[in-house]
Amino acid sequence: CGRPPPPPPRRSGMVFGHGYTYSGHPVACAVALKVLEIYDRDSLIETVRTRLGVHFQSHLAGLRSSFPNMVGEARGLGLVGAVELVADVPTKRPFAPEAAAAPLVARLALERGLVVRPLAGDAVAICPPLISTTEQLDTIFERLADAMAQAERELAPWRAK
């Protein structure tokens, strides 16, 4: 276009991060291929689709009936799920940001040995490993329900606001 090229960037001492040690690395690729082989060998995806996912989703749906005053929605697929926490279920009015409902549930769950992830919009994500057993899924939801029961009591003052 007839213009001279821009001057080269000045060296600022900053690193230009454009890749990672393991990106396309043969060892990482070999591990990924082995993981896919194990998924196939152990029928992990089929087991999640036909048995574990059904069990997980049944528990997830049960949270809505167990906490009719706090769970606005329970959604998921397979072994991935989320529970939306709301101050008023019929209107889906959210808790005030200061209530930090999802972080509260996550903290209370962690105190019970369960790691869940608080998401924006006061949802709590539950994503157990593909190699979970039905007994482990039962334990996950027992601990989550216990944490949610305590959170429901602690969040009661925020419902009226």
Coordinates of C-alpha atoms in Angstrom, one line a residue:
C1 CA 0.0 0.0 0.0
G2 CA 3.0 2.2 -0.3
R3 CA 3.5 3.0 3.4
P4 CA 6.7 2.0 5.2
P5 CA 6.4 -0.8 7.7
P6 CA 5.9 0.1 11.3
P7 CA 9.0 0.4 13.5
P8 CA 9.9 -2.8 15.4
P9 CA 8.5 -3.0 18.9
R10 CA 10.7 -1.7 21.7
R11 CA 12.1 -4.2 24.1
S12 CA 10.3 -3.8 27.3
G13 CA 11.7 -6.8 29.1
M14 CA 8.3 -8.5 28.9
V15 CA 7.9 -12.0 27.6
F16 CA 5.9 -12.6 24.5
G17 CA 3.9 -15.6 25.6
H18 CA 2.9 -17.4 22.4
G19 CA 3.0 -21.0 23.3
Y20 CA 3.4 -23.5 26.1
T21 CA 6.0 -26.2 26.8
Y22 CA 3.5 -29.0 26.2
S23 CA 1.7 -27.5 23.1
G24 CA 2.2 -30.1 20.4
H25 CA 4.9 -31.8 22.4
P26 CA 5.3 -35.5 21.5
V27 CA 5.0 -36.6 25.1
A28 CA 1.8 -34.7 25.7
C29 CA 0.4 -36.1 22.4
A30 CA 1.4 -39.6 23.4
V31 CA -0.4 -39.2 26.8
A32 CA -3.5 -37.9 25.1
L33 CA -3.6 -40.8 22.7
K34 CA -3.2 -43.2 25.7
V35 CA -6.1 -41.5 27.5
L36 CA -8.3 -41.9 24.4
E37 CA -7.3 -45.6 24.3
I38 CA -8.3 -46.0 27.9
Y39 CA -11.7 -44.2 27.3
D40 CA -12.3 -46.8 24.6
R41 CA -11.0 -49.8 26.4
D42 CA -13.0 -49.1 29.6
S43 CA -16.1 -47.8 27.7
L44 CA -16.1 -44.7 29.9
I45 CA -18.2 -42.6 27.6
E46 CA -20.8 -45.3 27.2
T47 CA -20.9 -45.9 30.9
V48 CA -21.5 -42.2 31.6
R49 CA -24.2 -42.1 28.9
T50 CA -26.1 -45.1 30.0
R51 CA -25.6 -45.5 33.7
L52 CA -23.6 -42.9 35.6
G53 CA -25.0 -39.8 33.8
V54 CA -28.5 -41.0 34.4
H55 CA -27.8 -41.5 38.1
F56 CA -26.1 -38.1 38.4
Q57 CA -28.9 -36.3 36.6
S58 CA -31.5 -37.9 38.8
H59 CA -29.7 -36.6 41.9
L60 CA -29.3 -33.2 40.3
A61 CA -33.0 -33.0 39.5
G62 CA -33.7 -34.0 43.1
L63 CA -32.0 -30.9 44.4
R64 CA -34.8 -28.8 43.0
S65 CA -37.5 -30.7 45.0
S66 CA -35.2 -30.9 48.1
F67 CA -34.6 -27.1 48.1
P68 CA -37.8 -25.6 46.6
N69 CA -37.1 -22.2 48.1
M70 CA -33.6 -21.8 46.8
V71 CA -32.9 -23.8 43.6
G72 CA -34.2 -21.9 40.6
E73 CA -32.8 -24.5 38.1
A74 CA -30.8 -27.7 38.1
R75 CA -29.3 -28.4 34.7
G76 CA -26.8 -30.7 33.2
L77 CA -25.7 -33.4 30.8
G78 CA -23.9 -36.6 31.7
L79 CA -21.6 -35.9 34.6
V80 CA -21.7 -32.2 34.3
G81 CA -24.2 -30.2 36.2
A82 CA -25.1 -26.9 37.7
V83 CA -27.5 -25.7 40.3
E84 CA -28.8 -22.1 40.1
L85 CA -29.4 -20.5 43.5
V86 CA -32.1 -17.8 43.7
A87 CA -33.6 -15.7 46.5
D88 CA -37.1 -16.1 45.1
V89 CA -37.9 -19.2 43.1
P90 CA -41.2 -18.2 41.4
T91 CA -39.7 -14.9 40.1
K92 CA -36.1 -16.3 39.9
R93 CA -35.0 -13.1 41.7
P94 CA -31.3 -13.5 42.3
F95 CA -29.6 -13.1 45.7
A96 CA -27.9 -9.7 46.2
P97 CA -24.3 -10.0 45.1
E98 CA -23.2 -9.3 48.7
A99 CA -24.9 -12.6 49.8
A100 CA -22.4 -14.6 47.7
A101 CA -24.7 -17.6 47.6
A102 CA -22.7 -19.8 45.3
P103 CA -19.3 -19.1 47.0
L104 CA -21.0 -19.9 50.3
V105 CA -22.3 -23.3 49.1
A106 CA -18.8 -24.0 47.6
R107 CA -17.1 -23.2 51.0
L108 CA -19.6 -25.3 53.0
A109 CA -19.2 -28.2 50.5
L110 CA -15.4 -28.0 50.8
E111 CA -15.7 -28.2 54.6
R112 CA -17.5 -31.5 54.0
G113 CA -14.8 -32.7 51.7
L114 CA -16.5 -31.9 48.4
V115 CA -15.1 -29.6 45.7
V116 CA -17.7 -27.8 43.7
R117 CA -17.2 -24.6 41.7
P118 CA -19.1 -21.3 42.2
L119 CA -20.1 -19.7 38.9
A120 CA -21.2 -16.2 38.0
G121 CA -24.9 -15.7 38.5
D122 CA -24.9 -17.7 41.7
A123 CA -24.7 -21.2 40.2
V124 CA -22.7 -24.1 41.5
A125 CA -21.0 -26.4 39.1
I126 CA -20.6 -30.1 39.9
C127 CA -18.3 -32.1 37.6
P128 CA -17.2 -35.4 39.1
P129 CA -14.6 -37.6 37.3
L130 CA -15.7 -40.0 34.6
I131 CA -14.5 -42.9 36.7
S132 CA -16.8 -42.2 39.6
T133 CA -19.0 -45.0 40.9
T134 CA -22.7 -44.7 41.8
E135 CA -21.7 -44.9 45.4
Q136 CA -19.4 -41.9 45.0
L137 CA -22.1 -40.0 43.2
D138 CA -24.4 -40.7 46.1
T139 CA -21.8 -39.3 48.5
I140 CA -21.3 -36.2 46.4
F141 CA -24.9 -35.4 46.5
E142 CA -25.3 -36.2 50.2
R143 CA -22.5 -33.7 51.0
L144 CA -23.8 -31.1 48.6
A145 CA -27.3 -31.4 50.0
D146 CA -25.9 -31.0 53.5
A147 CA -24.0 -27.9 52.5
M148 CA -27.0 -26.4 50.7
A149 CA -29.2 -27.0 53.8
Q150 CA -26.8 -25.0 55.9
A151 CA -26.5 -22.3 53.2
E152 CA -30.3 -22.1 53.0
R153 CA -30.4 -21.3 56.7
E154 CA -27.6 -18.7 56.4
L155 CA -29.1 -17.1 53.4
A156 CA -32.6 -16.7 54.9
P157 CA -32.0 -13.0 55.8
W158 CA -31.2 -12.3 52.1
R159 CA -34.5 -13.6 50.9
A160 CA -36.5 -10.7 52.2
K161 CA -34.2 -8.1 50.6

